[in-house]
Amino acid sequence: MENRETVSKNFIEREIDKDLREGVYETVHTRFPPEPNGYLHIGHAKSIILNSGIAKEYKGLFNLRFDDTNPTKEKSEFVESIKEDVAWLGADWEDRLFFASDYFEKMYEYALKLIERGKAYVSALSAEEIKEYRGTLTEPGKDDPDRDRSIGENLRLFKEMKDGKYEDGKYVLRGKIDMKSPNINMRDPVIYRIAHLSHQNTGDKWCIYPMYDFAHPLEDAIEGITHSLCTLEFEDHRPLYDWVIRECEIETPPRQIEFAKLYLNNVVTGKRYIKRLVEDGTVDGWDDPRLVSIAGLRRRGYTPESIRNFVTLCGISKSQATAEIDMLEYCIREDLKPKVKRLMAVIHPLKLIIDNYPEGQTEELDAVNNPENPELGSRKVTFSRELWIEREDFMEEPPKKYFRLFPGNEVRLMNAYFVKCVGFDKDDSGNITAVHCTYDPLTKQGPEFKSDRKVKGTIHWVNAADSAEVKVRLYENIVDEEKGVYDEEGNINLNPNSLEECSSYVEKELIEAKAFDRFQFVRNGFFCADPKDSREGAPVFNRIVSLKSSFKLPQQT
Ligand code: ATP
Ligand code: MG
């Protein structure tokens, strides 16, 4: 994958190459500018990996900058979680961690400069009126009655706004651009508003706050960003971005380039929607393993490598497309397949009794930890008369092509022996409580094993006496895929079966699993020890992904 990337560059890299060739910039400096109003999600990972990757590729610099100019929704909890997530993804900002709010003084000075240059004015229109005056896509806007207020008067009022003389909404500062512009963003946008709010970084120092479209280009300029990479919804804002840079007389202008957002089909990605699930208690916090928040993916057991590969496979382009969750799942499988041990765990247990195995006897059998990776070695598994097998590996009346256990049928117990079903027990309500088998001592599995007797089914098992009961969580999409993500009112169509908690039995080695330890449970998928709920000697396992996949990597030409 790495090679492929260097062979064919994406359109942003080609633009940067051109800028460097033409001497527009001498170096490359990028940033990731999250607003600390929620946790990051898989979409943000694309931006983080793109921005930090470009800086690395061009031996440039990468900043992590909190775009914290709107105190209403921002919290320091989010600042901390974002730092953790960005670092975990492997994007290294070194000592370049910045807060837009640290530039409030400079932004204020730039606003004064605009006023002095006749490029901004204080308006007394209400938010409603500003909207009315703005016009529509087909109609030009109308001039603000305050548009021609004198520079001196504008300076005085703006300073008074800053000094707290006015209540919220009394005045705003507007850029003086063009009320007839076909681009509505250019119709004298509001660039400062009054808000008597306490800010998570600056406290009560400010009661006026800059608007995003004014603040963002200045943040980039102050930090010496060369390429300001953002998502497509800002394309129509680019003329305003450039206007701010030009009218503030920035000597080293940054360049905005837009790319398409990452969307996953049938998955809740927007911060706003994830927040709603967290706040109404549908999920267990921002790091619920069913969410595609970075914290949720991490807790589920995803690795940074798998997410990076996923983002690389999605590619960078200007056309909007959605990706499938299957592809993300493919990436984690591919990452873990050679890396982790393949152990046995019985998720939905049913007792198996080997009638002809001596009571009280146990033996140690050899099991290879990962046939694809000899470095992971082998282990001993204990075998005795009573085992656990998966409930679904036995059927009293099997359909055609069912090759697992049923009365009279023989299967292979992985790493052990052939066993033949000779009967089963039922309780009063007709539930099967145990399966009886006999084993053939001559079928002991191992390198020397040979037999012309064919068995079609191989099942896994754990020894009842020394396995441990642990909690295992299986997940489905939190969204009901049949109905689609949102209903008519914009509420999320929830899948009532998105979480199944099981009491399962695992091989004894798994009892020692620590937070974030990952394994393949043979036939059941990849699992990770939950970092929040696992206790010493009592791990809780989250299924990261099952083994079955419908995803195929597109053929490369
Ligand atoms: P959301 O889409 O969840 O509401 P946001 O855009 O409000 O997120 P910000 O904190 O403003 O979140 O985003 C930080 C950066 O991440 C921005 O540069 C934004 O363009 C980028 N970004 C956000 N969502 C995606 C996405 N789905 N794909 C790629 N980049 C994204
Ligand atoms: Mg945003």
PDB file of C-alpha atoms in Angstrom, residues 273-408:
ATOM      1  CA  TYR A 273     -25.356  12.469  15.828  1.00  0.00           C
ATOM      2  CA  ILE A 274     -22.819  10.566  17.881  1.00  0.00           C
ATOM      3  CA  LYS A 275     -23.265  13.178  20.586  1.00  0.00           C
ATOM      4  CA  ARG A 276     -26.979  12.548  20.612  1.00  0.00           C
ATOM      5  CA  LEU A 277     -26.486   8.797  21.119  1.00  0.00           C
ATOM      6  CA  VAL A 278     -24.104   9.524  23.976  1.00  0.00           C
ATOM      7  CA  GLU A 279     -26.355  12.071  25.630  1.00  0.00           C
ATOM      8  CA  ASP A 280     -29.541  10.023  25.449  1.00  0.00           C
ATOM      9  CA  GLY A 281     -27.720   7.000  26.894  1.00  0.00           C
ATOM     10  CA  THR A 282     -28.165   4.741  23.865  1.00  0.00           C
ATOM     11  CA  VAL A 283     -24.461   3.980  24.021  1.00  0.00           C
ATOM     12  CA  ASP A 284     -21.940   3.641  26.830  1.00  0.00           C
ATOM     13  CA  GLY A 285     -20.153   6.966  26.290  1.00  0.00           C
ATOM     14  CA  TRP A 286     -18.148   8.364  23.380  1.00  0.00           C
ATOM     15  CA  ASP A 287     -15.940   5.275  23.407  1.00  0.00           C
ATOM     16  CA  ASP A 288     -18.729   2.722  23.061  1.00  0.00           C
ATOM     17  CA  PRO A 289     -17.233   0.012  20.832  1.00  0.00           C
ATOM     18  CA  ARG A 290     -20.214   0.244  18.469  1.00  0.00           C
ATOM     19  CA  LEU A 291     -19.313   3.805  17.504  1.00  0.00           C
ATOM     20  CA  VAL A 292     -16.887   4.854  14.826  1.00  0.00           C
ATOM     21  CA  SER A 293     -15.440   7.489  17.120  1.00  0.00           C
ATOM     22  CA  ILE A 294     -11.672   6.990  17.284  1.00  0.00           C
ATOM     23  CA  ALA A 295     -12.050   6.187  20.984  1.00  0.00           C
ATOM     24  CA  GLY A 296     -14.770   3.637  20.189  1.00  0.00           C
ATOM     25  CA  LEU A 297     -12.730   1.975  17.462  1.00  0.00           C
ATOM     26  CA  ARG A 298      -9.724   1.833  19.774  1.00  0.00           C
ATOM     27  CA  ARG A 299     -11.763   0.277  22.555  1.00  0.00           C
ATOM     28  CA  ARG A 300     -13.285  -2.195  20.121  1.00  0.00           C
ATOM     29  CA  GLY A 301      -9.762  -3.337  19.263  1.00  0.00           C
ATOM     30  CA  TYR A 302      -8.946  -1.585  16.000  1.00  0.00           C
ATOM     31  CA  THR A 303      -5.270  -0.756  15.515  1.00  0.00           C
ATOM     32  CA  PRO A 304      -3.921   2.566  14.215  1.00  0.00           C
ATOM     33  CA  GLU A 305      -2.357   0.633  11.310  1.00  0.00           C
ATOM     34  CA  SER A 306      -5.722  -0.742  10.235  1.00  0.00           C
ATOM     35  CA  ILE A 307      -7.275   2.718  10.242  1.00  0.00           C
ATOM     36  CA  ARG A 308      -4.369   4.190   8.319  1.00  0.00           C
ATOM     37  CA  ASN A 309      -4.644   1.451   5.709  1.00  0.00           C
ATOM     38  CA  PHE A 310      -8.361   2.023   5.451  1.00  0.00           C
ATOM     39  CA  VAL A 311      -7.905   5.751   4.866  1.00  0.00           C
ATOM     40  CA  THR A 312      -5.245   5.006   2.258  1.00  0.00           C
ATOM     41  CA  LEU A 313      -7.543   2.581   0.455  1.00  0.00           C
ATOM     42  CA  CYS A 314     -10.335   5.170   0.447  1.00  0.00           C
ATOM     43  CA  GLY A 315      -8.022   7.589  -1.317  1.00  0.00           C
ATOM     44  CA  ILE A 316      -8.068  11.376  -1.470  1.00  0.00           C
ATOM     45  CA  SER A 317     -10.222  13.005  -4.075  1.00  0.00           C
ATOM     46  CA  LYS A 318     -12.568  15.860  -4.747  1.00  0.00           C
ATOM     47  CA  SER A 319     -15.602  13.785  -5.549  1.00  0.00           C
ATOM     48  CA  GLN A 320     -17.939  12.736  -2.799  1.00  0.00           C
ATOM     49  CA  ALA A 321     -18.182   8.999  -2.258  1.00  0.00           C
ATOM     50  CA  THR A 322     -19.133   6.695   0.543  1.00  0.00           C
ATOM     51  CA  ALA A 323     -17.039   3.819   1.786  1.00  0.00           C
ATOM     52  CA  GLU A 324     -18.311   0.544   3.161  1.00  0.00           C
ATOM     53  CA  ILE A 325     -17.672  -0.594   6.701  1.00  0.00           C
ATOM     54  CA  ASP A 326     -16.679  -3.945   5.124  1.00  0.00           C
ATOM     55  CA  MET A 327     -13.527  -2.308   3.909  1.00  0.00           C
ATOM     56  CA  LEU A 328     -12.604  -1.107   7.390  1.00  0.00           C
ATOM     57  CA  GLU A 329     -13.251  -4.618   8.677  1.00  0.00           C
ATOM     58  CA  TYR A 330     -11.111  -6.054   5.922  1.00  0.00           C
ATOM     59  CA  CYS A 331      -8.265  -3.792   7.052  1.00  0.00           C
ATOM     60  CA  ILE A 332      -8.341  -4.926  10.665  1.00  0.00           C
ATOM     61  CA  ARG A 333      -8.529  -8.592   9.677  1.00  0.00           C
ATOM     62  CA  GLU A 334      -5.567  -8.221   7.383  1.00  0.00           C
ATOM     63  CA  ASP A 335      -3.631  -6.414  10.088  1.00  0.00           C
ATOM     64  CA  LEU A 336      -4.336  -8.920  12.851  1.00  0.00           C
ATOM     65  CA  LYS A 337      -4.279 -12.168  10.880  1.00  0.00           C
ATOM     66  CA  PRO A 338      -0.520 -12.740  11.071  1.00  0.00           C
ATOM     67  CA  LYS A 339       0.026 -10.847  14.319  1.00  0.00           C
ATOM     68  CA  VAL A 340      -2.163 -12.479  16.928  1.00  0.00           C
ATOM     69  CA  LYS A 341      -2.535 -15.934  18.448  1.00  0.00           C
ATOM     70  CA  ARG A 342      -5.427 -18.131  17.429  1.00  0.00           C
ATOM     71  CA  LEU A 343      -6.897 -19.595  20.585  1.00  0.00           C
ATOM     72  CA  MET A 344     -10.070 -21.450  21.403  1.00  0.00           C
ATOM     73  CA  ALA A 345     -13.053 -19.829  23.068  1.00  0.00           C
ATOM     74  CA  VAL A 346     -16.601 -21.127  23.197  1.00  0.00           C
ATOM     75  CA  ILE A 347     -18.996 -18.219  22.957  1.00  0.00           C
ATOM     76  CA  HIS A 348     -22.331 -20.021  23.455  1.00  0.00           C
ATOM     77  CA  PRO A 349     -21.375 -23.095  25.474  1.00  0.00           C
ATOM     78  CA  LEU A 350     -22.859 -26.584  25.477  1.00  0.00           C
ATOM     79  CA  LYS A 351     -21.391 -29.479  27.501  1.00  0.00           C
ATOM     80  CA  LEU A 352     -19.756 -32.329  25.599  1.00  0.00           C
ATOM     81  CA  ILE A 353     -19.126 -35.553  27.514  1.00  0.00           C
ATOM     82  CA  ILE A 354     -16.768 -38.172  26.109  1.00  0.00           C
ATOM     83  CA  ASP A 355     -18.244 -41.348  27.536  1.00  0.00           C
ATOM     84  CA  ASN A 356     -15.254 -43.580  26.842  1.00  0.00           C
ATOM     85  CA  TYR A 357     -12.621 -41.185  28.176  1.00  0.00           C
ATOM     86  CA  PRO A 358     -11.470 -42.203  31.671  1.00  0.00           C
ATOM     87  CA  GLU A 359     -12.872 -40.064  34.456  1.00  0.00           C
ATOM     88  CA  GLY A 360     -10.250 -38.048  36.299  1.00  0.00           C
ATOM     89  CA  GLN A 361      -7.720 -38.297  33.455  1.00  0.00           C
ATOM     90  CA  THR A 362      -6.352 -35.235  31.643  1.00  0.00           C
ATOM     91  CA  GLU A 363      -3.771 -34.886  28.928  1.00  0.00           C
ATOM     92  CA  GLU A 364      -1.856 -32.034  27.427  1.00  0.00           C
ATOM     93  CA  LEU A 365      -2.143 -31.659  23.685  1.00  0.00           C
ATOM     94  CA  ASP A 366      -0.018 -29.520  21.384  1.00  0.00           C
ATOM     95  CA  ALA A 367      -1.617 -26.635  19.546  1.00  0.00           C
ATOM     96  CA  VAL A 368       0.045 -24.255  17.097  1.00  0.00           C
ATOM     97  CA  ASN A 369      -0.656 -20.609  17.937  1.00  0.00           C
ATOM     98  CA  ASN A 370      -0.790 -19.257  14.408  1.00  0.00           C
ATOM     99  CA  PRO A 371      -0.094 -21.483  11.403  1.00  0.00           C
ATOM    100  CA  GLU A 372       0.708 -18.356   9.335  1.00  0.00           C
ATOM    101  CA  ASN A 373       3.282 -17.132  11.817  1.00  0.00           C
ATOM    102  CA  PRO A 374       5.613 -19.729  13.357  1.00  0.00           C
ATOM    103  CA  GLU A 375       7.148 -17.042  15.569  1.00  0.00           C
ATOM    104  CA  LEU A 376       4.042 -17.131  17.717  1.00  0.00           C
ATOM    105  CA  GLY A 377       4.998 -20.667  18.773  1.00  0.00           C
ATOM    106  CA  SER A 378       2.739 -23.304  20.204  1.00  0.00           C
ATOM    107  CA  ARG A 379       1.035 -24.118  23.474  1.00  0.00           C
ATOM    108  CA  LYS A 380      -0.402 -27.006  25.428  1.00  0.00           C
ATOM    109  CA  VAL A 381      -4.152 -27.354  25.750  1.00  0.00           C
ATOM    110  CA  THR A 382      -5.667 -29.655  28.344  1.00  0.00           C
ATOM    111  CA  PHE A 383      -8.153 -32.287  27.323  1.00  0.00           C
ATOM    112  CA  SER A 384     -10.382 -34.438  29.503  1.00  0.00           C
ATOM    113  CA  ARG A 385     -13.745 -36.142  29.650  1.00  0.00           C
ATOM    114  CA  GLU A 386     -15.875 -32.985  29.829  1.00  0.00           C
ATOM    115  CA  LEU A 387     -15.507 -30.146  27.380  1.00  0.00           C
ATOM    116  CA  TRP A 388     -17.427 -27.113  26.193  1.00  0.00           C
ATOM    117  CA  ILE A 389     -18.409 -26.802  22.552  1.00  0.00           C
ATOM    118  CA  GLU A 390     -20.490 -24.203  20.699  1.00  0.00           C
ATOM    119  CA  ARG A 391     -24.191 -24.732  21.044  1.00  0.00           C
ATOM    120  CA  GLU A 392     -24.580 -24.350  17.285  1.00  0.00           C
ATOM    121  CA  ASP A 393     -22.090 -27.156  16.644  1.00  0.00           C
ATOM    122  CA  PHE A 394     -24.698 -29.734  17.632  1.00  0.00           C
ATOM    123  CA  MET A 395     -28.096 -30.366  16.083  1.00  0.00           C
ATOM    124  CA  GLU A 396     -30.564 -33.036  16.998  1.00  0.00           C
ATOM    125  CA  GLU A 397     -32.070 -32.978  13.540  1.00  0.00           C
ATOM    126  CA  PRO A 398     -29.560 -31.498  11.137  1.00  0.00           C
ATOM    127  CA  PRO A 399     -30.416 -30.016   7.771  1.00  0.00           C
ATOM    128  CA  LYS A 400     -28.570 -31.228   4.672  1.00  0.00           C
ATOM    129  CA  LYS A 401     -24.934 -30.171   4.478  1.00  0.00           C
ATOM    130  CA  TYR A 402     -24.622 -29.847   8.244  1.00  0.00           C
ATOM    131  CA  PHE A 403     -21.297 -31.536   8.941  1.00  0.00           C
ATOM    132  CA  ARG A 404     -20.924 -30.855  12.628  1.00  0.00           C
ATOM    133  CA  LEU A 405     -22.229 -32.980  15.506  1.00  0.00           C
ATOM    134  CA  PHE A 406     -25.512 -34.855  15.285  1.00  0.00           C
ATOM    135  CA  PRO A 407     -26.439 -38.321  16.452  1.00  0.00           C
ATOM    136  CA  GLY A 408     -24.248 -40.872  14.677  1.00  0.00           C
TER     137      GLY A 408
END
